[in-house]
Coordinates of C-alpha atoms in Angstrom, one line a residue:
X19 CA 249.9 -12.2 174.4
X20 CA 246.6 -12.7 172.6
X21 CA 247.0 -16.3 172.8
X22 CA 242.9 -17.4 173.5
X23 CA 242.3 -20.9 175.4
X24 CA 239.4 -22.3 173.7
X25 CA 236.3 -24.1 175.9
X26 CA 235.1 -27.1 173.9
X27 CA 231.5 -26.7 175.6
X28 CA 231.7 -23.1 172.8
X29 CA 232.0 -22.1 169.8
X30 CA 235.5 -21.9 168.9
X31 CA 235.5 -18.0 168.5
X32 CA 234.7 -17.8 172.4
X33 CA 236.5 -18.2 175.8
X34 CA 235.6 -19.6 178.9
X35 CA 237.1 -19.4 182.5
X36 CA 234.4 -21.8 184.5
X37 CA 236.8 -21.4 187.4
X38 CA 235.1 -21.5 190.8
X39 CA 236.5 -18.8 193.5
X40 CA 237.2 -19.9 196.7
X41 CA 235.2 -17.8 199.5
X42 CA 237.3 -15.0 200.5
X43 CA 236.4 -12.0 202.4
X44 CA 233.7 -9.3 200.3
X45 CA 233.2 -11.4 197.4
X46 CA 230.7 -14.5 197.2
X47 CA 230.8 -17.6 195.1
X48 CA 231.0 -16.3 191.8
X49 CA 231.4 -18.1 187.9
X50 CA 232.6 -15.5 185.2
X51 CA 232.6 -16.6 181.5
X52 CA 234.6 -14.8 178.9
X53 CA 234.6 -15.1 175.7
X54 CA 236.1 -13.3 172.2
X55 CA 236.0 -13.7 168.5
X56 CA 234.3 -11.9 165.8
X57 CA 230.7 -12.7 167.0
X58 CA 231.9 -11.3 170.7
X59 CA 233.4 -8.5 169.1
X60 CA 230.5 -7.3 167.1
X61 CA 228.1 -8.3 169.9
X62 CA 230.5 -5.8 172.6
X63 CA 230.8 -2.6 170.0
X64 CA 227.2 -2.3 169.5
X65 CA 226.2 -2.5 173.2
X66 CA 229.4 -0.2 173.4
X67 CA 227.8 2.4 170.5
X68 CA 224.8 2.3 172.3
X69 CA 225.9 3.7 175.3
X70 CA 227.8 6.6 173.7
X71 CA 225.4 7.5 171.5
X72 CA 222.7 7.5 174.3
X73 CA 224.9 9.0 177.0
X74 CA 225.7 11.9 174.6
X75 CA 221.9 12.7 173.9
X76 CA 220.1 11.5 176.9
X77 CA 222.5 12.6 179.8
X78 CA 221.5 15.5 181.6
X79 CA 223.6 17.9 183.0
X80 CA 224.4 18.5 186.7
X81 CA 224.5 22.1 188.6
X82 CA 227.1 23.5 189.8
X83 CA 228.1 23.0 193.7
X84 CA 230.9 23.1 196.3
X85 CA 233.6 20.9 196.2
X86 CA 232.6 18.9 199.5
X87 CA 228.9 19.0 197.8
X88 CA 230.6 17.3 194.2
X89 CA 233.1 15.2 195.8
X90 CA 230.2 13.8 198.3
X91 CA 228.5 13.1 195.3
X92 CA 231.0 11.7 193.3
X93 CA 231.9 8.8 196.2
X94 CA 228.3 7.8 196.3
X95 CA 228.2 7.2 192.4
X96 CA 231.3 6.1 192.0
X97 CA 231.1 3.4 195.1
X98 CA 227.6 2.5 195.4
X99 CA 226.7 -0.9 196.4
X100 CA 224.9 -1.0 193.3
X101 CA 227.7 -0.7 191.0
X102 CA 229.6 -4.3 190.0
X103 CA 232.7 -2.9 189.4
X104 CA 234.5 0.0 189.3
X105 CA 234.6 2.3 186.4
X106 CA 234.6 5.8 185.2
X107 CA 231.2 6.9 185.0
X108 CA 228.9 7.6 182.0
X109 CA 229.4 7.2 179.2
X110 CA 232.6 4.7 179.9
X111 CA 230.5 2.8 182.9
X112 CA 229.0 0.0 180.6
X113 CA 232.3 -1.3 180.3
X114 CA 235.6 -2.3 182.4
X115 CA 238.9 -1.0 181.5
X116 CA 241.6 -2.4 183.3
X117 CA 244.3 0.2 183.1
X118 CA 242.8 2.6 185.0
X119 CA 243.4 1.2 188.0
X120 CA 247.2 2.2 187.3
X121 CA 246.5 5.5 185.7
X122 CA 242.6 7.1 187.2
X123 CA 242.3 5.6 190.5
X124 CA 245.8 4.5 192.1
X125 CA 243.8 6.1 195.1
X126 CA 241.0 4.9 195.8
X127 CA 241.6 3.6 199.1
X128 CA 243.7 6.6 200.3
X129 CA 242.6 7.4 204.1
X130 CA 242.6 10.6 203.1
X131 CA 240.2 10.8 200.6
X132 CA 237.3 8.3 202.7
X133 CA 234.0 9.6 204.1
X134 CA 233.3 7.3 206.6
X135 CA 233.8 3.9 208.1
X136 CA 230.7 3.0 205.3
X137 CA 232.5 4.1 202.5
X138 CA 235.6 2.6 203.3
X139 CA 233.6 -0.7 203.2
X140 CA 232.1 0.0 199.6
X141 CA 235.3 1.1 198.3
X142 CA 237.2 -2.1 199.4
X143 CA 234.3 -4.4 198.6
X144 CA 233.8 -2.8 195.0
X145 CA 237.4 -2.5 194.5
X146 CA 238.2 -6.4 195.7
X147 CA 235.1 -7.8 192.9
X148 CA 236.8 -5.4 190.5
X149 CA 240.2 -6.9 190.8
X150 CA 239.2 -10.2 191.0
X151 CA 236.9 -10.7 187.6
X152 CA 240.4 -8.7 186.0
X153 CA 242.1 -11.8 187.1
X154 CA 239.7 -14.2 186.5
X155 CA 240.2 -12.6 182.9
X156 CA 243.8 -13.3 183.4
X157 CA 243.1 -16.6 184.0
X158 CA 241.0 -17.1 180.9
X159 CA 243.6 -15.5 178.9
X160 CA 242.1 -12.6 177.7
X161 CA 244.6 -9.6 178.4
X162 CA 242.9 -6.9 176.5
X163 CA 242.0 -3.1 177.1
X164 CA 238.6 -3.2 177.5
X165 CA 235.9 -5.7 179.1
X166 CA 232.4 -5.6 177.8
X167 CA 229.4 -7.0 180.5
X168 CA 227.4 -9.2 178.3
X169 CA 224.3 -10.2 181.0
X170 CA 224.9 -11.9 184.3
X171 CA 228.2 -13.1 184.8
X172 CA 229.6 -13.0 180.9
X173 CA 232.5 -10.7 179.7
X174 CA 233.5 -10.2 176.2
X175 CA 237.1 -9.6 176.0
X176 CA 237.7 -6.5 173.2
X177 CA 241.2 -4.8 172.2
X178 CA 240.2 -0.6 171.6
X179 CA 242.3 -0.1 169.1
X180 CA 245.1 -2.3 168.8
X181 CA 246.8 -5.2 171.9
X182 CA 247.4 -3.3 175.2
X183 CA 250.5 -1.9 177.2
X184 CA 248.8 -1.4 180.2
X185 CA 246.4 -4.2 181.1
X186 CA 248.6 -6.0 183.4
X187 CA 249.8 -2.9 184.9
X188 CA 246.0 -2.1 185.9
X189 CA 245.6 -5.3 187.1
X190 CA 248.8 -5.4 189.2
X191 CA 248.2 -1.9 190.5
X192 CA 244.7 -2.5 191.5
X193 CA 245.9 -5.9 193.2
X194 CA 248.7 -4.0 194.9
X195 CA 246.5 -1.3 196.2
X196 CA 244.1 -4.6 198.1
X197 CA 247.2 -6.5 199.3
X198 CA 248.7 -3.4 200.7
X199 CA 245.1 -1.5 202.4
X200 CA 246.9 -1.7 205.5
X201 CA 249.8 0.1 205.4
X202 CA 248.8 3.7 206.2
X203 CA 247.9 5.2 209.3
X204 CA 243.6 4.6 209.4
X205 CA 241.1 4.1 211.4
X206 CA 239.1 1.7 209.2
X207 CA 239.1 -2.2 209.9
X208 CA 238.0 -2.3 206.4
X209 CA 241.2 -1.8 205.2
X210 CA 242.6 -4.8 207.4
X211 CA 240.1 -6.8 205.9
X212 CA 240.4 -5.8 202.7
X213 CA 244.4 -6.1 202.7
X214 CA 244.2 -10.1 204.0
X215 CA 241.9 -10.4 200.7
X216 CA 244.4 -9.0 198.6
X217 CA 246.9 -11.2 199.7
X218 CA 245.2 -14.4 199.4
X219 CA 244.0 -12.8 195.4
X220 CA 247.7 -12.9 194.9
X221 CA 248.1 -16.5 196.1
X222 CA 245.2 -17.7 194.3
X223 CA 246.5 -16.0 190.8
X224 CA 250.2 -15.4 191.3
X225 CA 251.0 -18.0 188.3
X226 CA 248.1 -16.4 186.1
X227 CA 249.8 -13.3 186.2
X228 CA 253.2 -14.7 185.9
X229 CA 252.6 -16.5 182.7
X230 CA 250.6 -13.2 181.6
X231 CA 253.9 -11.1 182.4
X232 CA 256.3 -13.5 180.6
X233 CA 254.2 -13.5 177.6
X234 CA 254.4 -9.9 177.3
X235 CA 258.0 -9.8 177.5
X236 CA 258.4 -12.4 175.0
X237 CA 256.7 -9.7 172.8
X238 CA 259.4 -7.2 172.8
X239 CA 261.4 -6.8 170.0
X240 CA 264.8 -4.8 169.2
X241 CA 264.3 -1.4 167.5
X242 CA 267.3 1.2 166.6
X243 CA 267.2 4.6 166.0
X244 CA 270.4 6.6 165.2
X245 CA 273.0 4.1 166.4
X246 CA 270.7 3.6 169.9
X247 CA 268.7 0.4 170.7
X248 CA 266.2 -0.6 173.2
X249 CA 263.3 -3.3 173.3
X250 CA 260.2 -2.1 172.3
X251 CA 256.9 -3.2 172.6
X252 CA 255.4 -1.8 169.6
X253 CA 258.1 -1.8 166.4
X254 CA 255.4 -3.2 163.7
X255 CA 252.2 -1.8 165.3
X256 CA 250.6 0.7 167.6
X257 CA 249.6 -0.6 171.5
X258 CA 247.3 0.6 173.4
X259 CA 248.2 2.2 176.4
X260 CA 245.9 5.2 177.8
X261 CA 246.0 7.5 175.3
X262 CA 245.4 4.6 172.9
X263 CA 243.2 7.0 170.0
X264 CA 247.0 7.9 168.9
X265 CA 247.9 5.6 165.9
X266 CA 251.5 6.3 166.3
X267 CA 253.8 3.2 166.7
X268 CA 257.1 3.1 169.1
X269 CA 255.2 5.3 171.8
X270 CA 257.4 6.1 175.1
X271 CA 254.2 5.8 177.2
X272 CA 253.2 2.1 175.7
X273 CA 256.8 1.0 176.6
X274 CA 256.9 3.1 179.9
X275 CA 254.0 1.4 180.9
X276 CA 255.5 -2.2 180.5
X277 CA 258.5 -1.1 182.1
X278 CA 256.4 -0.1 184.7
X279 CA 254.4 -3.5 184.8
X280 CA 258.0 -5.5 185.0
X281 CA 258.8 -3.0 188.2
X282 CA 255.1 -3.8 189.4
X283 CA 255.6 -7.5 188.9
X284 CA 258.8 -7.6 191.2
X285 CA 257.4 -5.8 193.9
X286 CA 254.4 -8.2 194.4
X287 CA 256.2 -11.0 194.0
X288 CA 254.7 -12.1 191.2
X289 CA 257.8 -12.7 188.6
X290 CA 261.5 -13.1 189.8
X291 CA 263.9 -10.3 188.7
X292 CA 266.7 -12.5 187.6
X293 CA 264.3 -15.1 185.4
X294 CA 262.4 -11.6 183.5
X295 CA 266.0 -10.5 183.0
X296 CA 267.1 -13.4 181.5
X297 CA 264.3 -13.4 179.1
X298 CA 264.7 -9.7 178.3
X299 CA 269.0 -10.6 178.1
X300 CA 269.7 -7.5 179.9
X301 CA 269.5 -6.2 183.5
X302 CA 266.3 -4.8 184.2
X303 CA 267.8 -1.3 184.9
X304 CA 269.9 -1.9 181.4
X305 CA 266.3 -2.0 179.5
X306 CA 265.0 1.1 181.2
X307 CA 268.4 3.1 180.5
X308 CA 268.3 2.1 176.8
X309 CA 264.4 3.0 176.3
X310 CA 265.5 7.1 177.9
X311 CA 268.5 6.7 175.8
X312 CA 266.5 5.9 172.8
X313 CA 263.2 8.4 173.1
X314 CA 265.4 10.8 175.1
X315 CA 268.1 11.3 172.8
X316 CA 267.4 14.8 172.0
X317 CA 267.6 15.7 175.6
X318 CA 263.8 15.7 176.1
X319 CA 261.9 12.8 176.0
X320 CA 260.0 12.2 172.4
X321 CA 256.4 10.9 172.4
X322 CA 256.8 8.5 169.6
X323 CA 259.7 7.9 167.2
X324 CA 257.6 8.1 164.1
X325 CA 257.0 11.8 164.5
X326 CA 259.0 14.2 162.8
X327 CA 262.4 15.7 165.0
X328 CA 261.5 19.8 165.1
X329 CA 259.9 21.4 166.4
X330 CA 260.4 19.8 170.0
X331 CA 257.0 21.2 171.1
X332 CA 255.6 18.8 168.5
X333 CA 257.1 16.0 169.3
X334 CA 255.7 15.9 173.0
X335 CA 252.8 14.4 174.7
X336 CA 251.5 15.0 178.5
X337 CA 251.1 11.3 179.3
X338 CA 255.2 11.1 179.5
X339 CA 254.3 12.0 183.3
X340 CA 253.3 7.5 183.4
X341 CA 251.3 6.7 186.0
X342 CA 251.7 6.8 189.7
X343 CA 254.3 4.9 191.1
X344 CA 255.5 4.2 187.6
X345 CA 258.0 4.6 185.0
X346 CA 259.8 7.9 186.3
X347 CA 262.5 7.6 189.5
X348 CA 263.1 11.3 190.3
X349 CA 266.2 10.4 192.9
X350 CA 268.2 9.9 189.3
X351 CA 269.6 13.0 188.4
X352 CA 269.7 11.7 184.5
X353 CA 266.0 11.2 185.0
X354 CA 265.6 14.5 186.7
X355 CA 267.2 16.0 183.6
X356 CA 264.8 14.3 181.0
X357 CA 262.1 15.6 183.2
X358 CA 262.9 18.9 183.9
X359 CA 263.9 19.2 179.3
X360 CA 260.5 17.7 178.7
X361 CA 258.0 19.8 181.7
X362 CA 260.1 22.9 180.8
X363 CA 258.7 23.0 176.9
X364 CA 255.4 22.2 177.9
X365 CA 255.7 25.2 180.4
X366 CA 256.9 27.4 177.6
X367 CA 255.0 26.3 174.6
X368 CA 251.5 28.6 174.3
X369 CA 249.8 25.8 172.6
X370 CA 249.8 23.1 175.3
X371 CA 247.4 24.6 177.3
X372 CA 244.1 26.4 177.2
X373 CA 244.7 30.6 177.6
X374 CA 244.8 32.4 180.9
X375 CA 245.1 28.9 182.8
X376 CA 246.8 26.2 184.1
X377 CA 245.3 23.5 182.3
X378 CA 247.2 21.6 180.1
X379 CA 246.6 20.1 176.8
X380 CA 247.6 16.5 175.8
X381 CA 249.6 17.8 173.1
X382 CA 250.5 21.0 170.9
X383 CA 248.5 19.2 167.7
X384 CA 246.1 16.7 167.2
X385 CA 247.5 13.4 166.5
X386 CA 247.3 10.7 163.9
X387 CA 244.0 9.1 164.6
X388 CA 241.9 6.5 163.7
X389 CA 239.6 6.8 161.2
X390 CA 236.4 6.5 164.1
X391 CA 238.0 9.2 165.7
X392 CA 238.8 11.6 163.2
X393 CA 234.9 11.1 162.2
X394 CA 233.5 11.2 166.4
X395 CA 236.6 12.8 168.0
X396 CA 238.9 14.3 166.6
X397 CA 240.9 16.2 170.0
X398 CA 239.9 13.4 172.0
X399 CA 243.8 12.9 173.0
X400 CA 244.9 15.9 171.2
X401 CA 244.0 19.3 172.1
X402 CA 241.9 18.7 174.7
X403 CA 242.9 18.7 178.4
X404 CA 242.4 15.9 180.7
X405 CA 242.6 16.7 184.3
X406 CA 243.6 13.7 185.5
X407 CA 246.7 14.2 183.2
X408 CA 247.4 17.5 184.6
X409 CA 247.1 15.8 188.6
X410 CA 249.9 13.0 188.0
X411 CA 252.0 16.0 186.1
X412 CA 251.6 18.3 189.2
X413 CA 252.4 15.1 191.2
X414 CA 256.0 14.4 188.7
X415 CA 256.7 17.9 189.7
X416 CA 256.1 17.7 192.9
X417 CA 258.6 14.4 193.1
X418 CA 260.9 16.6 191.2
X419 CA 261.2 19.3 193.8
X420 CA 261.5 16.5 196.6
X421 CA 264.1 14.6 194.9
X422 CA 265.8 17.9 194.1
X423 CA 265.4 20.1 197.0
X424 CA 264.4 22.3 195.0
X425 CA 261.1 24.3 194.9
X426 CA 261.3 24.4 190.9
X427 CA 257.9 23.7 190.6
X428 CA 255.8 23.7 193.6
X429 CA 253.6 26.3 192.5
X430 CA 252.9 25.6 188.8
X431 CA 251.7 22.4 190.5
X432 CA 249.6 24.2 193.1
X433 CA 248.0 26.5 190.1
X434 CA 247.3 23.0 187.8
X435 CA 245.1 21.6 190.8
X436 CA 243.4 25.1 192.0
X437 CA 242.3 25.6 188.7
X438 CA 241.3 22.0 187.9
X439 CA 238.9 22.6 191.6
X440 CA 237.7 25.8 189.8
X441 CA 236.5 23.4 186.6
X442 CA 235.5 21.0 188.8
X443 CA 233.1 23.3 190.3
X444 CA 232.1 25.4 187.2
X445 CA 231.1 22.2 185.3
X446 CA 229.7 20.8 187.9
X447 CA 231.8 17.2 188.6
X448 CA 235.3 16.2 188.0
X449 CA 235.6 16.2 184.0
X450 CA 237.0 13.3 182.2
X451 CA 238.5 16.0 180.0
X452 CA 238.1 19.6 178.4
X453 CA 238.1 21.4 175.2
X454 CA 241.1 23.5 174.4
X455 CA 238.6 26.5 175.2
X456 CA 238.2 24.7 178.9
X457 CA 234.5 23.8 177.9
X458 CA 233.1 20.3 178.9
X459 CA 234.8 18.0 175.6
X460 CA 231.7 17.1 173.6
X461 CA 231.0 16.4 169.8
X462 CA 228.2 15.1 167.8
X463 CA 228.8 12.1 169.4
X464 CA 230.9 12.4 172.2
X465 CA 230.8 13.9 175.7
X466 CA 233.7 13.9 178.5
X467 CA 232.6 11.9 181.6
X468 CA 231.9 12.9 184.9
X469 CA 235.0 10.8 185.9
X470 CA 233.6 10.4 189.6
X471 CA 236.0 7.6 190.8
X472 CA 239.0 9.5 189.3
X473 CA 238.2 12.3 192.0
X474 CA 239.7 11.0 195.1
X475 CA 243.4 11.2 193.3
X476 CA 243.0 14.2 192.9
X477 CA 242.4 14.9 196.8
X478 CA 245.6 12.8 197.4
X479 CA 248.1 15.2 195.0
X480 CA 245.9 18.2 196.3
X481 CA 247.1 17.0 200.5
X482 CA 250.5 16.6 199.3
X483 CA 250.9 19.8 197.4
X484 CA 249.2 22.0 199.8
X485 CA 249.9 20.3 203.7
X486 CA 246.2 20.3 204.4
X487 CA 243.0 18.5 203.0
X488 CA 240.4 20.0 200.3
X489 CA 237.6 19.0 202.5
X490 CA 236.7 19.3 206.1
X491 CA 235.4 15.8 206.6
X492 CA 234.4 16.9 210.5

């Protein structure tokens, strides 16, 4: 899956996609050039440790305000028609990560969640260029977590910390949320636009992606535990996925996620479901029920197999939740039973969330970490809480109850998103994450985002679990 195509015009440590795009609604004529290798990869992490380093001492800090005032805001930072792509914000917005399009902002082009006829445009526009260089990347063959801007139109491709899980998910999701703009109730003819651009993006790189999504099933490799086998993604070594800081190897959320990229794949069209299950030599709902038999066996789903068997509490991360539209299918009552095991000892274990709230911490303990991390961040996907986390958890249970007809969990989910508006407001911006003492995250080196273009999810879980909007748009 790390296969690189080498450009004889380069060095041979680089890549080079001189592919010329056709002219397609919001995006112009445009050549990207890609390139990796040791040279690329030194030249990317110091641009990258620049940017940390001078985000954490030179960024100053915002007031606090109204959620209409932050959330305003936040749209016209995170969608200006300055910005070349969409990201995160400081200190994450000098480079692209791919998977957030499937786990941070599945949303973006929610009705719901859109200002105005102008913002609908930026949003579409900005998310369109964004999805596009991803598959130009794909095109180039570089799959990796994390593109670096290198000055005008060249990209150095970088894996942070090991190969990825959920590249090709982002991508798919991100392309899935273009080709289908049109499909809820609104009253912007940006989103017709923007969903005919989608659909010729997936024209124009359907076989890029297929070859993309083969090659990563061809990576899977049989891995038993206990007398129960599935196909894992990462038996020898860790892969990335979004909590990728954890060193552990044979994560659920790394194998959720490529579950989730198969399911993806299908649903665009992109791969045929008989020719992946053939290469997998199962049926595709065979590989899913093997990989809950395997990290479910307990009767609670494990975060990775490597960790020790008691006590549960330990043994559990928040990012089971997958992304939106992802691994979990609540209408299963089997599913509904892992679910309901897992949420319920995250409920009742103290230590997974920060005191007198609903905020909820990645996990009980800080994880294995890499060595950068132990020495920058040590509860950067430990014990810290990530709000974004807790919003696709309050949306799991909120597909619980549905599925169920139940109301199980209805209000935990309401108190996870009033108090993640109360942070919001305190701290003045929607936080990338918190410390276990529900401060803004910061070390020597390190301080949590103002994750503006995560915000509008957020707005999207908030309408569904509550019946009415957050903000009066009027």
């Amino acid at each position: 899956m790390s296969g690189v195509t080498t450009d004889t015009r380069h060095p041979p440590d680089m890549v080079s996609s001189n592919h010329m795009n056709r002219h397609i609604p919001f995006s112009s004529h445009r050549e990207y050039r890609f390139y990796q290798g040791l040279l690329a990869t030194g030249v990317a992490n110091g641009i990258q440790a620049l940017n940390f380093l001078g985000d954490r001492f030179l960024r100053k800090s915002h007031a606090s305000g109204g959620i209409d005032e932050l959330y305003r805001h936040s749209v016209n930072s995170a969608f200006s028609p300055k910005e070349a792509f969409l990201v995160t914000g400081a200190p994450h917005a000098s480079a692209y990560y791919p998977r957030d399009f499937a786990w941070f902002y599945p949303d973006v082009l929610d009705p719901e969640t859109i200002m105005g006829s102008e913002d609908a445009v930026r949003r579409v526009r900005l998310l369109e260029k964004s999805v596009r260089l991803l598959l130009e990347a794909v095109r180039a063959n570089v799959v990796t977590t994390t593109i670096v801007p290198a000055g005008g139109d060249r990209y150095i491709g970088v894996n942070y910390f090991s190969l990825p899980s959920d590249t090709l998910l982002g991508i798919l999701a991100g392309l899935e949320q273009i080709v289908r703009a049109d499909q809820r109730a609104s009253p912007f003819l940006a989103m017709s636009q923007g969903a005919h651009a989608g659909r010729l993006l997936l024209a124009e790189y359907r076989e890029d992606l297929k070859k993309a999504i083969f090659q990563l099933a061809e990576a899977l490799e049989p891995f038993e535990d206990g007398g129960v086998a599935a196909l894992l993604c990462d038996v020898t070594a860790p892969r990335s996925a979004a909590t990728d800081t954890r060193a552990e190897r044979r994560r659920f959320v790394t194998n959720a996620c490529v579950y989730a990229t198969f399911v993806r794949g299908i649903r665009l069209g992109v791969i045929d479901r008989i020719e992946l299950e053939g290469l997998l030599g199962r049926e595709l709902s065979q590989y899913k029920t093997e990989l809950l038999g395997l990290f479910g066996k307990p009767g609670y789903i494990r975060h990775a197999l490597d960790l020790r068997s008691e006590p549960a509490a330990s043994c559990i991360a928040l990012d089971f939740v997958n992304v939106h539209q992802g691994f979990w299918d609540l209408s299963e009552a089997g599913e509904r039973a892992l679910f309901a095991a897992t949420t319920d000892l995250i409920l009742g274990e103290p230590r997974f969330r920060i005191p007198d709230t609903s905020h909820f911490l990645v996990s009980a303990d800080n994880p294995q970490n890499k060595m950068i991390h132990k020495i920058a961040a040590p509860a950067y996907q430990g014990r810290s809480c990530w709000p974004t986390f807790n919003v696709e958890f309050a949306d799991r249970m909120l597909d619980y109850d549905e599925c169920s007809g139940t109301d199980k969990y209805r209000s935990c989910a309401r108190d996870i998103l009033r108090d993640i508006r109360t942070a919001t407001e305190t701290h003045g911006g929607y936080q990338e994450l918190l410390s276990e003492k529900g401060q803004k995250y910061r070390t020597w080196a390190y301080q949590s985002a103002d994750a503006h273009s995560w915000f509008p999810r957020f707005l999207s879980v908030w309408r569904r679990a509550f019946g009415t909007p957050l903000l009066d748009r009027s």
